[in-house]
Short mmCIF file of C-alpha atoms in Angstrom, two decimals:
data_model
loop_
_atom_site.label_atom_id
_atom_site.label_comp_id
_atom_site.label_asym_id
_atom_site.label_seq_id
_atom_site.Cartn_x
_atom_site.Cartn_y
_atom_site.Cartn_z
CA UNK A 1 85.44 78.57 104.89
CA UNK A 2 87.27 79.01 108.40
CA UNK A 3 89.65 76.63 109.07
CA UNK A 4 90.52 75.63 112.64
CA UNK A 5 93.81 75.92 113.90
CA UNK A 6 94.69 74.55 117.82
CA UNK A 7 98.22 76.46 118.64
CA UNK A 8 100.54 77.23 121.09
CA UNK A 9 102.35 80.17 120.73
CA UNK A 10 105.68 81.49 122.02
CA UNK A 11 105.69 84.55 124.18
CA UNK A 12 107.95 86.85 122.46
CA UNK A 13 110.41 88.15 126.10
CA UNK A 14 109.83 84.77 127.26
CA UNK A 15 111.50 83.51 124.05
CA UNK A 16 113.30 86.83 122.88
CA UNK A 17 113.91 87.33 118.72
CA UNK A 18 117.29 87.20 116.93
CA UNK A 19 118.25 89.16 114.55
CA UNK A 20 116.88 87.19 111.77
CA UNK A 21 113.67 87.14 113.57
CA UNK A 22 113.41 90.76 114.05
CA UNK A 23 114.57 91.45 110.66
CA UNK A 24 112.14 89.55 108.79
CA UNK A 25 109.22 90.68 110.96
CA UNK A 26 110.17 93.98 110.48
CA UNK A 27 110.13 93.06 106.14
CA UNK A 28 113.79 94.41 106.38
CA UNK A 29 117.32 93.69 105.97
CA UNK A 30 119.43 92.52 108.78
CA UNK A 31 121.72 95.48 108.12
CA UNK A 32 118.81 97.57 108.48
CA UNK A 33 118.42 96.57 112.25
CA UNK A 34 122.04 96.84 112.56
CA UNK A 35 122.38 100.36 111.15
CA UNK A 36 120.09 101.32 114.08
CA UNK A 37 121.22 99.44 116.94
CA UNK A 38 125.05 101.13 116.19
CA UNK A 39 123.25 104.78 115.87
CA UNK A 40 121.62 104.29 119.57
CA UNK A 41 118.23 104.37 117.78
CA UNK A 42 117.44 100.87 118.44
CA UNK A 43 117.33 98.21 121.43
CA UNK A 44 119.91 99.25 124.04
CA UNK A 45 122.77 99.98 121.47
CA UNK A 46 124.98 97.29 122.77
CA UNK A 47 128.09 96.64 120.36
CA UNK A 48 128.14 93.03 121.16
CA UNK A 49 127.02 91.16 118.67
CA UNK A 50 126.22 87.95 120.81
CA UNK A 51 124.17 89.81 122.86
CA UNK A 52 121.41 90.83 120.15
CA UNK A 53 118.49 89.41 121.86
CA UNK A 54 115.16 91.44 120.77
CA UNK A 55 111.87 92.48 122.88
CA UNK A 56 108.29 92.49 122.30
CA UNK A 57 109.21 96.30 123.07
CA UNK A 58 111.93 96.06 120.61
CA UNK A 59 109.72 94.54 118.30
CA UNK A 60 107.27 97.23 118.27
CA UNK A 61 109.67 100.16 118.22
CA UNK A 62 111.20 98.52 115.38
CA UNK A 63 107.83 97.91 112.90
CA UNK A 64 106.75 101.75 114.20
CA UNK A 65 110.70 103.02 112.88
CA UNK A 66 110.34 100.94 109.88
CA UNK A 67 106.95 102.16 108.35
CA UNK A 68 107.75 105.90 109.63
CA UNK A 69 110.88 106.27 107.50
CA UNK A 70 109.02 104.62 104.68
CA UNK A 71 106.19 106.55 104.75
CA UNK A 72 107.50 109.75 105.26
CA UNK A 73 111.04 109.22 103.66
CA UNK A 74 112.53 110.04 106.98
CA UNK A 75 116.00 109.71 108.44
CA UNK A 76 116.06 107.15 110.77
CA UNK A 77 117.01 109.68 113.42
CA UNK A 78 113.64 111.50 113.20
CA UNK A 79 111.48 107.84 112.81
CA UNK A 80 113.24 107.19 116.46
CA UNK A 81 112.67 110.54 117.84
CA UNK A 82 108.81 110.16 116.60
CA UNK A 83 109.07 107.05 117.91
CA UNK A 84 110.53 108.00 121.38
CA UNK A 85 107.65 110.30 121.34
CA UNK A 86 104.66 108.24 120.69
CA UNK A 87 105.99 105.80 123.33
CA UNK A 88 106.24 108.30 125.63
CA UNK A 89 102.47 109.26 125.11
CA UNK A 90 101.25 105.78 125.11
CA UNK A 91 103.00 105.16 128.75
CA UNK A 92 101.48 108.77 129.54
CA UNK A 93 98.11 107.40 128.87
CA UNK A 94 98.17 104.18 130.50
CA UNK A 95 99.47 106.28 133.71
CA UNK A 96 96.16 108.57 133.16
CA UNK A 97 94.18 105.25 132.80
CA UNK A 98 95.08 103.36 135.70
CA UNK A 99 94.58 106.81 137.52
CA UNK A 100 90.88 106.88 136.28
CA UNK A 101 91.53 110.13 134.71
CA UNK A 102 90.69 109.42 130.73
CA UNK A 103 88.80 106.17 129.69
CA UNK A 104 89.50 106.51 125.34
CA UNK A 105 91.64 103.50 125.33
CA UNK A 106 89.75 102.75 122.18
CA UNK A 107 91.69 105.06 119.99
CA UNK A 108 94.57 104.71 119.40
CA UNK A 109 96.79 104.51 122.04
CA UNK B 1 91.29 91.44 87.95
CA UNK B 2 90.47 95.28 88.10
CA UNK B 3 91.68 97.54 86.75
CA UNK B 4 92.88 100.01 89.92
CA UNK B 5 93.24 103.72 89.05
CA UNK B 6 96.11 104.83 91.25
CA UNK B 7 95.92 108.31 90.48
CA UNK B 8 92.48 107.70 92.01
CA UNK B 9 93.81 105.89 94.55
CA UNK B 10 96.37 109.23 95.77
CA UNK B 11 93.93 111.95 94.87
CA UNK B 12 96.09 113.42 92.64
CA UNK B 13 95.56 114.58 88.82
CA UNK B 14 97.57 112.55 85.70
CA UNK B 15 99.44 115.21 85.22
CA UNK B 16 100.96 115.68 89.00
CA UNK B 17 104.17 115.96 89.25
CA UNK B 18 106.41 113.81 91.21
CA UNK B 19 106.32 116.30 94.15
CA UNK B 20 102.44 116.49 94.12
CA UNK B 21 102.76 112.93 94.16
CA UNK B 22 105.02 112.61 96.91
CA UNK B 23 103.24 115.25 98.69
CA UNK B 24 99.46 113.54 98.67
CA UNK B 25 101.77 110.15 99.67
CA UNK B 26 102.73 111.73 102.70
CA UNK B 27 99.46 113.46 103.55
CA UNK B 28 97.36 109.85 102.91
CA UNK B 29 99.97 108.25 104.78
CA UNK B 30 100.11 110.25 108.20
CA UNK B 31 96.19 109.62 108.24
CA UNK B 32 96.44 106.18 108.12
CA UNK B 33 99.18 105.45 110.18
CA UNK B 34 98.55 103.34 112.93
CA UNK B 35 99.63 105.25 115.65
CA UNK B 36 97.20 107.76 114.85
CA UNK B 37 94.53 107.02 112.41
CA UNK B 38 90.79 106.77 113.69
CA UNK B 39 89.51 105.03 110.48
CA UNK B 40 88.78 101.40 110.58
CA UNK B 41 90.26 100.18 107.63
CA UNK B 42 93.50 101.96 107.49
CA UNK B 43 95.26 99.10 107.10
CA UNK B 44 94.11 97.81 103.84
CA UNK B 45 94.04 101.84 102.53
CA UNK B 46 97.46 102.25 103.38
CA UNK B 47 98.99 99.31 101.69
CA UNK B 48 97.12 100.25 98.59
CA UNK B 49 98.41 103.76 98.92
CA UNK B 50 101.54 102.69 99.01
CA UNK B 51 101.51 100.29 96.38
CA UNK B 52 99.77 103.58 94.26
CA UNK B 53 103.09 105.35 95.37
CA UNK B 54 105.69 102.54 94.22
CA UNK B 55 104.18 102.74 90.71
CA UNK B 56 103.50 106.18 89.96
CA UNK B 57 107.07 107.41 91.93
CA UNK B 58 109.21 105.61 89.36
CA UNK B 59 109.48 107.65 86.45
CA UNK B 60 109.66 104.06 84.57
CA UNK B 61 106.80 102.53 85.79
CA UNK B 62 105.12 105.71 86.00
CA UNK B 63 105.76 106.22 82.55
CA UNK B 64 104.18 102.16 81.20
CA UNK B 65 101.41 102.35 84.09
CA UNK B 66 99.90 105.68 82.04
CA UNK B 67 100.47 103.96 78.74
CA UNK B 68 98.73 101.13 79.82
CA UNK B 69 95.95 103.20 81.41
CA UNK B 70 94.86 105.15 78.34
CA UNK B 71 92.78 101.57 77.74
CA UNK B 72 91.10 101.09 81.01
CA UNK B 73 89.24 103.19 83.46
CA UNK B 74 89.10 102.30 87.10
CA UNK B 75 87.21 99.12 88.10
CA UNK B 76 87.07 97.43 84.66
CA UNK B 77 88.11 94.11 84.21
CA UNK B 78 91.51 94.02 82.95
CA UNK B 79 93.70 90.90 81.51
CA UNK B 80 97.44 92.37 80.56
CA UNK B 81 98.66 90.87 77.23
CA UNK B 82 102.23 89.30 77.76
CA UNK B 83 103.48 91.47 75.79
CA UNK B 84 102.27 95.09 77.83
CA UNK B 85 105.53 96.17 78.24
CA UNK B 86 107.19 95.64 74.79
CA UNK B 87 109.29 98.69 74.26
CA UNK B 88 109.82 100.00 77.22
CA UNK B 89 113.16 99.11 78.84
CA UNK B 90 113.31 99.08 82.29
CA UNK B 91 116.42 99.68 84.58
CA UNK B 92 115.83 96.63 85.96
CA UNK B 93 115.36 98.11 89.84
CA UNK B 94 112.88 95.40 90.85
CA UNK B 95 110.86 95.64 93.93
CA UNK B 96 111.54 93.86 96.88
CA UNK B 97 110.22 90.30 97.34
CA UNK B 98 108.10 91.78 100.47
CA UNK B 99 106.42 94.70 98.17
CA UNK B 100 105.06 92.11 95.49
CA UNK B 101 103.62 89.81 98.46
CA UNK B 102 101.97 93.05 100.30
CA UNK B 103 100.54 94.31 97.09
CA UNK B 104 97.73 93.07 95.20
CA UNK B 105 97.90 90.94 92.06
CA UNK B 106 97.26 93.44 89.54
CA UNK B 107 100.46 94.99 90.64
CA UNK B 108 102.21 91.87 90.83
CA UNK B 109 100.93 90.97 87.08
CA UNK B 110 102.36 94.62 86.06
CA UNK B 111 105.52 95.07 87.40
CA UNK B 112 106.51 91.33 89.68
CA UNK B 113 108.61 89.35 88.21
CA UNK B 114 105.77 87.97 89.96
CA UNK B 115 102.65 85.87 88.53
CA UNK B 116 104.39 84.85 86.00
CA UNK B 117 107.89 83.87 86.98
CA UNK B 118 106.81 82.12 90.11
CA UNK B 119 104.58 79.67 87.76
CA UNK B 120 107.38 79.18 85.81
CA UNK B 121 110.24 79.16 88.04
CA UNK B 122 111.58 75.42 88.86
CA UNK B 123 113.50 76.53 91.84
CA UNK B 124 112.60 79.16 93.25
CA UNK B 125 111.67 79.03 96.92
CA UNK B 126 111.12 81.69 99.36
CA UNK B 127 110.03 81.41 102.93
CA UNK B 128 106.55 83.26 103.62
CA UNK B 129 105.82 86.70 105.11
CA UNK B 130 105.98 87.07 108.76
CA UNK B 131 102.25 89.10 109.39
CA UNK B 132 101.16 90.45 112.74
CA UNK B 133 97.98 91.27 114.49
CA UNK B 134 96.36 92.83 117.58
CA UNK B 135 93.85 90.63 119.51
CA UNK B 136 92.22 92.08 122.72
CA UNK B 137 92.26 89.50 125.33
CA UNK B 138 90.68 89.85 129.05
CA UNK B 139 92.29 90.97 131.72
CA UNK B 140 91.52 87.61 133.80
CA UNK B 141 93.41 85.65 130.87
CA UNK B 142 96.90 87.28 132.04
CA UNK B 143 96.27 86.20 135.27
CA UNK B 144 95.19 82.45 135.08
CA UNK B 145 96.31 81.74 131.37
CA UNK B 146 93.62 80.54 128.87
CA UNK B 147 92.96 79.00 125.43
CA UNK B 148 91.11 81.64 123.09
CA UNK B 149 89.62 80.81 119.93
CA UNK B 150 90.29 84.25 117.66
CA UNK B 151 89.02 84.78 114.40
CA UNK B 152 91.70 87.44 112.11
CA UNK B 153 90.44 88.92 108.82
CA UNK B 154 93.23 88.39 106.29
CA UNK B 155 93.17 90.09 102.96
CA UNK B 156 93.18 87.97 99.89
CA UNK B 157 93.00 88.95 96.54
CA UNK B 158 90.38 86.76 94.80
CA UNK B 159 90.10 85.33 90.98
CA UNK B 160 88.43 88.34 90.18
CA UNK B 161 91.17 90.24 91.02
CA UNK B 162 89.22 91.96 94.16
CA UNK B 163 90.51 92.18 97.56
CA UNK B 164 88.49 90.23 100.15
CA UNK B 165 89.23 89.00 103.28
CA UNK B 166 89.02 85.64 104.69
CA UNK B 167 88.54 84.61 108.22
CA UNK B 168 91.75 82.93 110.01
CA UNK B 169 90.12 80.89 112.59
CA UNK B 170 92.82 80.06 115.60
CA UNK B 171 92.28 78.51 118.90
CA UNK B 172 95.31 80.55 121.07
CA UNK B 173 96.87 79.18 124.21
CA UNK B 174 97.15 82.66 126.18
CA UNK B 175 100.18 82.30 128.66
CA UNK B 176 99.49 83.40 131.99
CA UNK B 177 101.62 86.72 133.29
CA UNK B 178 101.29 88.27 129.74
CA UNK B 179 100.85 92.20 129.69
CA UNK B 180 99.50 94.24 127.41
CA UNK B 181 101.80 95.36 124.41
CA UNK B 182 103.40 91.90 124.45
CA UNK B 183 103.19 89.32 121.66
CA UNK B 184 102.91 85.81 120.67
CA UNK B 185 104.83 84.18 118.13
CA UNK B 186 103.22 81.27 116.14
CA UNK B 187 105.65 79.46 114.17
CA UNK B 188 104.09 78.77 111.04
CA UNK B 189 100.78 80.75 110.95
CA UNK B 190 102.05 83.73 108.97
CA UNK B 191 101.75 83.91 104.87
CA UNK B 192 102.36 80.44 102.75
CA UNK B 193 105.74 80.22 101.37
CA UNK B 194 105.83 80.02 97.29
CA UNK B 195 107.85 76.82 95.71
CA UNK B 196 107.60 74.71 99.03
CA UNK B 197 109.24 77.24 100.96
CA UNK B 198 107.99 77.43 104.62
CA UNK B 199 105.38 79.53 105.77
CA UNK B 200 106.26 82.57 108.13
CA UNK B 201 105.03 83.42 111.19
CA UNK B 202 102.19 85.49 113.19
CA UNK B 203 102.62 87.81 115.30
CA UNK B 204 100.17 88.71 117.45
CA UNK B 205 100.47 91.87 119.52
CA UNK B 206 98.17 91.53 123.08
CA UNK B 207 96.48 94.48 124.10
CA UNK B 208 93.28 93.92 126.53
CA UNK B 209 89.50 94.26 126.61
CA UNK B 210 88.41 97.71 127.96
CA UNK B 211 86.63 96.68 131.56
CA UNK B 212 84.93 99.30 133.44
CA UNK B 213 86.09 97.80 136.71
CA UNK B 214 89.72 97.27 136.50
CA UNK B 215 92.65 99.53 135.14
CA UNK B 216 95.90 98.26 134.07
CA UNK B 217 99.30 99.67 133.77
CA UNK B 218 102.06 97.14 133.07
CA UNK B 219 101.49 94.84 135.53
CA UNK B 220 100.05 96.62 138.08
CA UNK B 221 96.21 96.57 138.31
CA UNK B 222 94.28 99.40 139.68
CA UNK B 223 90.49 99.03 141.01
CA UNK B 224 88.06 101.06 142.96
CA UNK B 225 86.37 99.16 145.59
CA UNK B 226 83.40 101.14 147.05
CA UNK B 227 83.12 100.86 151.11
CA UNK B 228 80.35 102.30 154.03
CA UNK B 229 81.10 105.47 155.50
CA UNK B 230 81.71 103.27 159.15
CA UNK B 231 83.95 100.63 157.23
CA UNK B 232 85.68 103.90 156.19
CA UNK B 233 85.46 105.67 159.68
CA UNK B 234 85.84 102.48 162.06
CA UNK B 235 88.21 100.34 159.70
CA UNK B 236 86.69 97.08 158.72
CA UNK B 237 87.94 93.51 157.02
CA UNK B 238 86.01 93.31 153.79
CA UNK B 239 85.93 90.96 150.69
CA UNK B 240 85.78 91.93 147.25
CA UNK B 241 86.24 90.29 143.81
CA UNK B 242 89.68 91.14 142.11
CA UNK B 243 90.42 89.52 138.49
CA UNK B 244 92.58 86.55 140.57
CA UNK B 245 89.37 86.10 142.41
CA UNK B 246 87.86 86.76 146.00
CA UNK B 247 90.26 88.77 148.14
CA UNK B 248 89.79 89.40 151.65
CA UNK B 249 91.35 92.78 152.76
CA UNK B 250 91.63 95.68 155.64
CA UNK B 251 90.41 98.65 155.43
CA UNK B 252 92.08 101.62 157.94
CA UNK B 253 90.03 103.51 160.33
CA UNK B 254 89.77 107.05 159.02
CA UNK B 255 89.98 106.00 155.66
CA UNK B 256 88.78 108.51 152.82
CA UNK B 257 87.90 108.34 149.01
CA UNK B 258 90.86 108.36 146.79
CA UNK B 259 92.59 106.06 149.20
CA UNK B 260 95.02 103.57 147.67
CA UNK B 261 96.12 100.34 149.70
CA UNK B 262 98.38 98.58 148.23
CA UNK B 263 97.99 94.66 148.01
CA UNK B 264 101.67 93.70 147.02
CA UNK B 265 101.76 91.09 144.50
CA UNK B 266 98.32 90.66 143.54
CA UNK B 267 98.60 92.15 140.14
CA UNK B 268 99.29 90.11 136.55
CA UNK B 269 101.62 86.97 137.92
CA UNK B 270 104.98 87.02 136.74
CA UNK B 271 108.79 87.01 137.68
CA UNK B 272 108.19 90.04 139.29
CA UNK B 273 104.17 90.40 139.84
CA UNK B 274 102.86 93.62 139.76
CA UNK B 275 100.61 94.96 143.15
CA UNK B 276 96.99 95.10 142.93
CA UNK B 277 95.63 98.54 143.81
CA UNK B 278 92.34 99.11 145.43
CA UNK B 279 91.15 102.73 145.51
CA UNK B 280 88.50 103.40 148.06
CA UNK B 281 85.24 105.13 147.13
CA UNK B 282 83.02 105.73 150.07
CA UNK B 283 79.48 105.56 149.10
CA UNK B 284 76.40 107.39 151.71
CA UNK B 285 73.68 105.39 151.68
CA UNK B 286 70.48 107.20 150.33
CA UNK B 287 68.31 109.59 153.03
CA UNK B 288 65.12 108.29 151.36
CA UNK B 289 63.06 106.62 154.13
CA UNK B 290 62.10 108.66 157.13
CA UNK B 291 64.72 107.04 159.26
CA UNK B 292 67.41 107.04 157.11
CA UNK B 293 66.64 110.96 157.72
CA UNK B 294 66.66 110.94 161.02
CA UNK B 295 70.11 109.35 161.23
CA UNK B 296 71.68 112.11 159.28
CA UNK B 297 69.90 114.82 161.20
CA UNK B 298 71.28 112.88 164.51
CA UNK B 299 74.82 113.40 162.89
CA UNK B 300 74.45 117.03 162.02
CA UNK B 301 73.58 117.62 165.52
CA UNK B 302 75.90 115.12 167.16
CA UNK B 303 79.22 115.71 164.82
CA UNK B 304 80.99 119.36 165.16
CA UNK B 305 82.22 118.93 161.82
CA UNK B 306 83.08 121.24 159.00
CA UNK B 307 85.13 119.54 156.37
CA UNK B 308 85.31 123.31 154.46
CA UNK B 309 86.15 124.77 157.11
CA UNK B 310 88.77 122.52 158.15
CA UNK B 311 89.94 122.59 154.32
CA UNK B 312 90.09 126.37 154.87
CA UNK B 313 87.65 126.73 152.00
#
């Protein structure tokens, strides 16, 4: 039986994640994120602790790394680069999109 | 609950050795990843591949999962005795809290301290799993905001052990300026917590409806706006409907198809808005009455024009 929910969410750049956050969205470790973001693979690499304050973009690339070095039993060096390339394609697409040139948005993208 | 065959469940034989094993892993799990899997249900297939993996990769559990399995065949209904595991010792590498929630109850039965400590278990408390989902949304929400009533399947695993989903009805206040690839927390929404912990959240990840009339990139909106050959030759004021609404706009003289004008601003709202683009497509009317005809023949005769030649084609 559905049950009916009336919410108001908080829009995640808006609001941006801590570490916590990010960490138990990603169903990892703090020290997991932390590895990552002192290797360069991960947000903008800044050292300062303070500063960790996490994207929607962040929060993506961070899920994607996650289930790639699972998956595959990758080094988290190769989940970023095959991260670093799937963004790439997506914003690739969307360019080709908004340009009219390909209309598959419904695979995935 | 069912019995679940995970050999079944990698394609691999009973005898496959943990390479093979590993191997088929990675083979099921680069066709359902998300990134680029086609197949509707990939999802739900990959977690019980992977929950397939976490058994049959550990020599241990490996080892008790085939003992077990001599009994059962795929499918069958299967109540372990409390005593399953007697004399096997176990080097007591549990799984992660997170792998017991993703993965069904039959696992969690096997190899959790799970079913059966958590009924027990006085004090234990854990907060629940964050989840996350992808809702399309239309492009016309980003730009005024709405409230969306969205209906998410989530996965349940039912007395009979089976895995069924149940709908998650929410009514979603969409904030206006959002672009696609963004999400929305909701504090609270995600999996119950166990022992009065608090529930986690939902994410949800906001991508939007394909629409045949408007293209999107970040925040910038593209559109093709089809015009007269004179509005395209004489320049003209025209209106036209745009996902903020009616806009009133100039058109150049000497304007051509493919044109782009820029209307600065006018794309999703924000702290920096992106710029509505509207690509001009001029459109001949159709030569199918007598006069219409005669008023292309007039402009053969009356233009000197030769767009290949001019072209050099």
């Amino acid at each position: 039986m559905a049950q009916q929910h009336t919410v108001s969410g908080e829009l995640i750049d808006e609001v941006t994640l801590t570490l916590e956050d990010l960490a138990r969205a990603c169903s990892v470790k703090p020290d997991w994120i932390i590895e990552r973001i002192e290797s360069g693979l991960l947000a903008d690499g800044s050292p300062y602790v303070a500063n960790w304050r996490f994207t929607s973009h962040d929060l993506t690339r961070a899920r994607r790394m996650c289930q790639l070095e699972r998956d595959f039993e990758a080094v988290p060096e190769l989940a970023a680069l095959a991260a670093d390339l799937i963004e790439e394609n997506q914003r690739l697409k969307s360019r080709l999109r908004a340009a009219g040139l390909i209309d598959d948005a419904d695979g995935p993208s | 609950m069912e019995f679940k065959d995970y050999y079944q469940v990698l394609g691999v034989s009973k005898t496959a050795t943990a390479e093979e094993i590993k191997k088929a892993y990675r083979q099921l799990a680069r066709k359902f990843h998300p990134d680029v899997s086609k197949e509707p249900d990939s999802e739900q297939r990959m977690q019980e591949v992977n929950e397939a993996k976490a058994v049959l990769s550990d020599p241990e559990k490996r080892l008790a999962y085939d003992q077990l399995a001599q009994q059962y065949r795929s499918g069958q209904d299967f109540q372990p005795s409390p005593e399953w595991d007697a004399g096997f010792e176990f080097s007591g590498r549990g799984f992660e809290e997170a792998d017991l929630s993703e993965f069904s109850d039959f696992f969690a039965n096997l190899f959790g301290q799970g079913g059966r400590t958590r009924q027990k278990g006085r004090s234990y408390q854990m907060r629940g799993e964050d989840r996350h989902a992808k809702i399309n949304i239309d492009l016309k929400d980003a730009f005024h905001g709405a409230n969306r009533t969205i209906i998410l399947q989530v996965p349940q695993v039912d007395s009979q052990g089976r895995v069924a989903s149940r709908e998650h009805t929410l009514s979603v206040q969409i904030p206006k300026g959002i672009k696609a690839g963004q999400h929305i927390r909701l504090i609270g929404q995600g999996s119950p917590g166990v022992g009065g912990g608090p529930s986690g959240d939902l994410y949800l990840e906001i991508h939007f409806t394909l629409d045949s009339q408007y293209r999107v990139d970040g925040r910038d909106v593209y559109q093709t706006v089809p015009i007269t050959p004179w509005e395209a030759a004489l320049g003209a004021s025209i209106e036209t409907t745009t996902p903020s609404g009616m806009v009133r706009f100039k058109v150049p003289a000497g304007s051509q198809t493919g044109r782009k004008l820029r209307l600065k601003g006018r794309g999703i709202p924000g702290q920096e808005p992106g710029d509505l683009y509207m690509e001009l497509e001029v459109v001949l009317p159709p030569a199918d009455t007598d006069k219409a005809r005669e008023l292309y023949k007039t402009m053969a005769r009356e233009f000197a024009f030769d767009p290949r030649q001019r072209k050099g084609g």
